[in-house]
Amino acid sequence: MECPVCGGVLAPWGWARERVLRSGSGVVRLRPRRARCGGCRRSHVLLPVFVLVRRADFAEVIGAALAAKASGAGARTIAARLGKPVDTVRGWLRRFAGRAEQIRAYFTVLLVAAGVDPVPPAAAAGVFADAVSAVVGAWKAAVSRWPLVGEVSPWHLAVAVSHGRLLAPRWP
């Protein structure tokens, strides 16, 4: 693997602390690998593709909340449907809304680059919905070129291409 800081080679370097994550069906304990770069000597925690940086919920749960918001649902309705605290859901929605235009542009470029015959999504009700449509559209474009990508959710692809930082303080 390549170091995200300097491009050097990452080598195994033990394990990170255990994390307790919430999936749609319960609690999951995860102890991710840690790797160290031979070039810059920094260590990195290697999170799986279903986990966002600084989030305790699976990407599918957060993605379901984002898709529901794009469809017009409010934070309280989404929180009740997912069984999550309203403040948690509201935080996801605010973070995504704060960078929705960047996300839309990033995933639209990915859609065009990955698609065999790309068709950008039609304009939606707002920037938030456009960003969600771009994420799903990029996933569909990737599936058209690499069918095995269809075995993962659009939100796994979003985590992978954003390096887990889709809702992190800094966008990649």
Tab-separated table of N, CA, C and O in Angstrom, residues 16-84:
chain	number	residue	atom	x	y	z
A	16	ALA	N	-4.075	-1.158	15.927
A	16	ALA	CA	-4.581	0.055	16.571
A	16	ALA	C	-5.500	-0.343	17.725
A	16	ALA	O	-5.784	-1.522	17.926
A	17	ARG	N	-5.974	0.629	18.469
A	17	ARG	CA	-6.877	0.346	19.577
A	17	ARG	C	-8.203	-0.192	19.060
A	17	ARG	O	-8.604	0.072	17.936
A	18	GLU	N	-8.881	-0.936	19.893
A	18	GLU	CA	-10.174	-1.494	19.524
A	18	GLU	C	-11.222	-0.390	19.463
A	18	GLU	O	-11.236	0.516	20.286
A	19	ARG	N	-12.091	-0.482	18.470
A	19	ARG	CA	-13.183	0.456	18.303
A	19	ARG	C	-14.505	-0.294	18.397
A	19	ARG	O	-14.601	-1.423	17.940
A	20	VAL	N	-15.497	0.354	18.944
A	20	VAL	CA	-16.844	-0.209	18.996
A	20	VAL	C	-17.660	0.564	17.966
A	20	VAL	O	-17.832	1.773	18.071
A	21	LEU	N	-18.154	-0.156	16.957
A	21	LEU	CA	-18.904	0.451	15.873
A	21	LEU	C	-20.350	-0.019	15.912
A	21	LEU	O	-20.639	-1.131	16.345
A	22	ARG	N	-21.244	0.839	15.418
A	22	ARG	CA	-22.667	0.507	15.390
A	22	ARG	C	-23.087	0.242	13.950
A	22	ARG	O	-22.968	1.113	13.096
A	23	SER	N	-23.545	-0.969	13.717
A	23	SER	CA	-24.083	-1.302	12.398
A	23	SER	C	-25.595	-1.175	12.474
A	23	SER	O	-26.140	-0.833	13.518
A	24	GLY	N	-26.261	-1.470	11.388
A	24	GLY	CA	-27.720	-1.426	11.400
A	24	GLY	C	-28.327	-2.511	12.267
A	24	GLY	O	-29.454	-2.397	12.728
A	25	SER	N	-27.556	-3.577	12.538
A	25	SER	CA	-28.111	-4.705	13.290
A	25	SER	C	-27.503	-4.882	14.682
A	25	SER	O	-27.830	-5.842	15.361
A	26	GLY	N	-26.634	-4.009	15.107
A	26	GLY	CA	-26.061	-4.137	16.445
A	26	GLY	C	-24.669	-3.545	16.535
A	26	GLY	O	-24.243	-2.765	15.694
A	27	VAL	N	-23.955	-3.954	17.565
A	27	VAL	CA	-22.617	-3.429	17.844
A	27	VAL	C	-21.559	-4.400	17.319
A	27	VAL	O	-21.700	-5.611	17.434
A	28	VAL	N	-20.498	-3.846	16.738
A	28	VAL	CA	-19.394	-4.635	16.205
A	28	VAL	C	-18.102	-4.103	16.807
A	28	VAL	O	-17.882	-2.897	16.863
A	29	ARG	N	-17.259	-5.000	17.264
A	29	ARG	CA	-15.946	-4.611	17.782
A	29	ARG	C	-14.918	-4.810	16.673
A	29	ARG	O	-14.912	-5.839	16.021
A	30	LEU	N	-14.062	-3.811	16.501
A	30	LEU	CA	-13.081	-3.844	15.421
A	30	LEU	C	-11.729	-3.387	15.952
A	30	LEU	O	-11.640	-2.370	16.637
A	31	ARG	N	-10.700	-4.144	15.645
A	31	ARG	CA	-9.335	-3.749	15.983
A	31	ARG	C	-8.541	-3.674	14.680
A	31	ARG	O	-8.028	-4.681	14.178
A	32	PRO	N	-8.464	-2.461	14.085
A	32	PRO	CA	-7.839	-2.341	12.766
A	32	PRO	C	-6.316	-2.459	12.801
A	32	PRO	O	-5.684	-2.260	13.841
A	33	ARG	N	-5.751	-2.793	11.657
A	33	ARG	CA	-4.294	-2.879	11.503
A	33	ARG	C	-3.692	-1.484	11.520
A	33	ARG	O	-4.338	-0.498	11.190
A	34	ARG	N	-2.448	-1.430	11.880
A	34	ARG	CA	-1.670	-0.204	11.814
A	34	ARG	C	-0.517	-0.484	10.864
A	34	ARG	O	0.000	-1.592	10.805
A	35	ALA	N	-0.117	0.520	10.093
A	35	ALA	CA	1.002	0.379	9.167
A	35	ALA	C	1.933	1.573	9.342
A	35	ALA	O	1.511	2.645	9.774
A	36	ARG	N	3.204	1.366	8.993
A	36	ARG	CA	4.191	2.436	9.109
A	36	ARG	C	4.858	2.640	7.763
A	36	ARG	O	5.200	1.675	7.074
A	37	CYS	N	5.061	3.889	7.412
A	37	CYS	CA	5.680	4.238	6.133
A	37	CYS	C	7.197	4.180	6.278
A	37	CYS	O	7.760	4.708	7.247
A	38	GLY	N	7.821	3.559	5.290
A	38	GLY	CA	9.281	3.497	5.287
A	38	GLY	C	9.916	4.825	4.923
A	38	GLY	O	11.067	5.079	5.254
A	39	GLY	N	9.180	5.701	4.239
A	39	GLY	CA	9.719	6.991	3.813
A	39	GLY	C	9.632	8.055	4.890
A	39	GLY	O	10.643	8.566	5.366
A	40	CYS	N	8.428	8.406	5.316
A	40	CYS	CA	8.247	9.494	6.283
A	40	CYS	C	8.196	8.999	7.717
A	40	CYS	O	8.140	9.808	8.643
A	41	ARG	N	8.197	7.675	7.917
A	41	ARG	CA	8.225	7.043	9.234
A	41	ARG	C	6.958	7.281	10.059
A	41	ARG	O	6.946	7.056	11.254
A	42	ARG	N	5.891	7.759	9.432
A	42	ARG	CA	4.629	7.960	10.138
A	42	ARG	C	3.851	6.651	10.165
A	42	ARG	O	3.959	5.840	9.264
A	43	SER	N	3.022	6.503	11.199
A	43	SER	CA	2.169	5.322	11.260
A	43	SER	C	0.753	5.724	10.872
A	43	SER	O	0.342	6.873	11.054
A	44	HIS	N	0.020	4.771	10.321
A	44	HIS	CA	-1.337	5.006	9.850
A	44	HIS	C	-2.231	3.854	10.293
A	44	HIS	O	-1.812	2.695	10.261
A	45	VAL	N	-3.460	4.178	10.680
A	45	VAL	CA	-4.446	3.164	11.004
A	45	VAL	C	-5.186	2.834	9.712
A	45	VAL	O	-5.664	3.724	9.017
A	46	LEU	N	-5.273	1.549	9.380
A	46	LEU	CA	-5.919	1.106	8.148
A	46	LEU	C	-7.348	0.671	8.450
A	46	LEU	O	-7.586	-0.441	8.900
A	47	LEU	N	-8.284	1.572	8.228
A	47	LEU	CA	-9.690	1.275	8.502
A	47	LEU	C	-10.309	0.532	7.325
A	47	LEU	O	-9.972	0.802	6.172
A	48	PRO	N	-11.225	-0.374	7.596
A	48	PRO	CA	-11.913	-1.066	6.497
A	48	PRO	C	-12.835	-0.113	5.742
A	48	PRO	O	-13.170	0.974	6.226
A	49	VAL	N	-13.256	-0.525	4.571
A	49	VAL	CA	-14.019	0.328	3.674
A	49	VAL	C	-15.431	0.634	4.180
A	49	VAL	O	-16.079	1.533	3.675
A	50	PHE	N	-15.890	-0.040	5.201
A	50	PHE	CA	-17.228	0.242	5.715
A	50	PHE	C	-17.221	1.211	6.889
A	50	PHE	O	-18.245	1.439	7.526
A	51	VAL	N	-16.070	1.834	7.179
A	51	VAL	CA	-15.934	2.740	8.320
A	51	VAL	C	-15.447	4.105	7.846
A	51	VAL	O	-14.476	4.199	7.102
A	52	LEU	N	-16.119	5.149	8.305
A	52	LEU	CA	-15.662	6.513	8.047
A	52	LEU	C	-14.778	6.978	9.197
A	52	LEU	O	-14.985	6.590	10.348
A	53	VAL	N	-13.813	7.826	8.890
A	53	VAL	CA	-12.933	8.388	9.908
A	53	VAL	C	-13.766	9.213	10.889
A	53	VAL	O	-14.643	9.978	10.487
A	54	ARG	N	-13.508	9.019	12.173
A	54	ARG	CA	-14.157	9.765	13.255
A	54	ARG	C	-15.652	9.521	13.385
A	54	ARG	O	-16.380	10.357	13.924
A	55	ARG	N	-16.129	8.395	12.896
A	55	ARG	CA	-17.546	8.063	13.017
A	55	ARG	C	-17.690	6.688	13.629
A	55	ARG	O	-16.926	5.776	13.315
A	56	ALA	N	-18.686	6.517	14.492
A	56	ALA	CA	-18.891	5.244	15.177
A	56	ALA	C	-19.943	4.375	14.494
A	56	ALA	O	-20.190	3.270	14.932
A	57	ASP	N	-20.541	4.878	13.428
A	57	ASP	CA	-21.559	4.117	12.710
A	57	ASP	C	-21.022	3.670	11.355
A	57	ASP	O	-20.181	4.340	10.759
A	58	PHE	N	-21.551	2.552	10.870
A	58	PHE	CA	-21.150	2.031	9.574
A	58	PHE	C	-21.531	3.022	8.468
A	58	PHE	O	-22.490	3.788	8.598
A	59	ALA	N	-20.816	2.957	7.370
A	59	ALA	CA	-21.064	3.850	6.239
A	59	ALA	C	-22.475	3.669	5.676
A	59	ALA	O	-23.093	4.645	5.242
A	60	GLU	N	-23.010	2.430	5.683
A	60	GLU	CA	-24.355	2.211	5.146
A	60	GLU	C	-25.407	2.933	5.980
A	60	GLU	O	-26.396	3.424	5.433
A	61	VAL	N	-25.212	2.990	7.288
A	61	VAL	CA	-26.163	3.665	8.168
A	61	VAL	C	-26.145	5.160	7.888
A	61	VAL	O	-27.196	5.792	7.717
A	62	ILE	N	-24.947	5.726	7.792
A	62	ILE	CA	-24.818	7.152	7.505
A	62	ILE	C	-25.331	7.447	6.096
A	62	ILE	O	-26.031	8.437	5.873
A	63	GLY	N	-25.011	6.581	5.148
A	63	GLY	CA	-25.492	6.753	3.779
A	63	GLY	C	-27.005	6.712	3.687
A	63	GLY	O	-27.620	7.466	2.929
A	64	ALA	N	-27.625	5.837	4.466
A	64	ALA	CA	-29.094	5.769	4.486
A	64	ALA	C	-29.676	7.089	5.004
A	64	ALA	O	-30.691	7.569	4.488
A	65	ALA	N	-29.030	7.682	5.992
A	65	ALA	CA	-29.490	8.967	6.516
A	65	ALA	C	-29.338	10.062	5.462
A	65	ALA	O	-30.239	10.891	5.275
A	66	LEU	N	-28.218	10.065	4.755
A	66	LEU	CA	-27.990	11.074	3.718
A	66	LEU	C	-28.992	10.921	2.576
A	66	LEU	O	-29.527	11.915	2.062
A	67	ALA	N	-29.257	9.686	2.176
A	67	ALA	CA	-30.229	9.442	1.105
A	67	ALA	C	-31.632	9.854	1.536
A	67	ALA	O	-32.398	10.414	0.732
A	68	ALA	N	-31.974	9.601	2.787
A	68	ALA	CA	-33.298	10.004	3.285
A	68	ALA	C	-33.435	11.519	3.300
A	68	ALA	O	-34.484	12.062	2.946
A	69	LYS	N	-32.379	12.215	3.687
A	69	LYS	CA	-32.399	13.678	3.670
A	69	LYS	C	-32.540	14.197	2.243
A	69	LYS	O	-33.279	15.145	1.988
A	70	ALA	N	-31.842	13.563	1.293
A	70	ALA	CA	-31.944	13.969	-0.107
A	70	ALA	C	-33.361	13.762	-0.640
A	70	ALA	O	-33.795	14.477	-1.543
A	71	SER	N	-34.087	12.812	-0.052
A	71	SER	CA	-35.477	12.547	-0.452
A	71	SER	C	-36.463	13.470	0.235
A	71	SER	O	-37.663	13.402	-0.028
A	72	GLY	N	-35.981	14.303	1.156
A	72	GLY	CA	-36.847	15.286	1.800
A	72	GLY	C	-37.175	15.032	3.257
A	72	GLY	O	-37.890	15.813	3.872
A	73	ALA	N	-36.668	13.970	3.853
A	73	ALA	CA	-36.955	13.681	5.256
A	73	ALA	C	-36.154	14.614	6.168
A	73	ALA	O	-35.077	15.092	5.797
A	74	GLY	N	-36.672	14.846	7.352
A	74	GLY	CA	-35.991	15.683	8.331
A	74	GLY	C	-35.136	14.856	9.276
A	74	GLY	O	-35.233	13.623	9.317
A	75	ALA	N	-34.312	15.537	10.053
A	75	ALA	CA	-33.379	14.864	10.962
A	75	ALA	C	-34.105	14.008	12.001
A	75	ALA	O	-33.679	12.895	12.300
A	76	ARG	N	-35.195	14.496	12.560
A	76	ARG	CA	-35.923	13.728	13.574
A	76	ARG	C	-36.530	12.458	12.984
A	76	ARG	O	-36.480	11.393	13.595
A	77	THR	N	-37.085	12.562	11.807
A	77	THR	CA	-37.675	11.399	11.137
A	77	THR	C	-36.602	10.359	10.825
A	77	THR	O	-36.798	9.163	11.050
A	78	ILE	N	-35.473	10.830	10.309
A	78	ILE	CA	-34.367	9.926	9.963
A	78	ILE	C	-33.841	9.245	11.215
A	78	ILE	O	-33.601	8.038	11.230
A	79	ALA	N	-33.649	10.025	12.278
A	79	ALA	CA	-33.132	9.470	13.528
A	79	ALA	C	-34.069	8.401	14.079
A	79	ALA	O	-33.621	7.344	14.528
A	80	ALA	N	-35.364	8.653	14.039
A	80	ALA	CA	-36.331	7.669	14.528
A	80	ALA	C	-36.303	6.411	13.668
A	80	ALA	O	-36.346	5.293	14.187
A	81	ARG	N	-36.197	6.571	12.358
A	81	ARG	CA	-36.178	5.432	11.444
A	81	ARG	C	-34.937	4.567	11.651
A	81	ARG	O	-34.997	3.349	11.583
A	82	LEU	N	-33.789	5.218	11.926
A	82	LEU	CA	-32.533	4.485	12.092
A	82	LEU	C	-32.256	4.085	13.540
A	82	LEU	O	-31.313	3.334	13.805
A	83	GLY	N	-33.008	4.618	14.472
A	83	GLY	CA	-32.770	4.324	15.883
A	83	GLY	C	-31.509	4.979	16.406
A	83	GLY	O	-30.815	4.425	17.254
A	84	LYS	N	-31.212	6.173	15.917
A	84	LYS	CA	-30.015	6.928	16.316
A	84	LYS	C	-30.426	8.211	17.008
A	84	LYS	O	-31.532	8.723	16.793
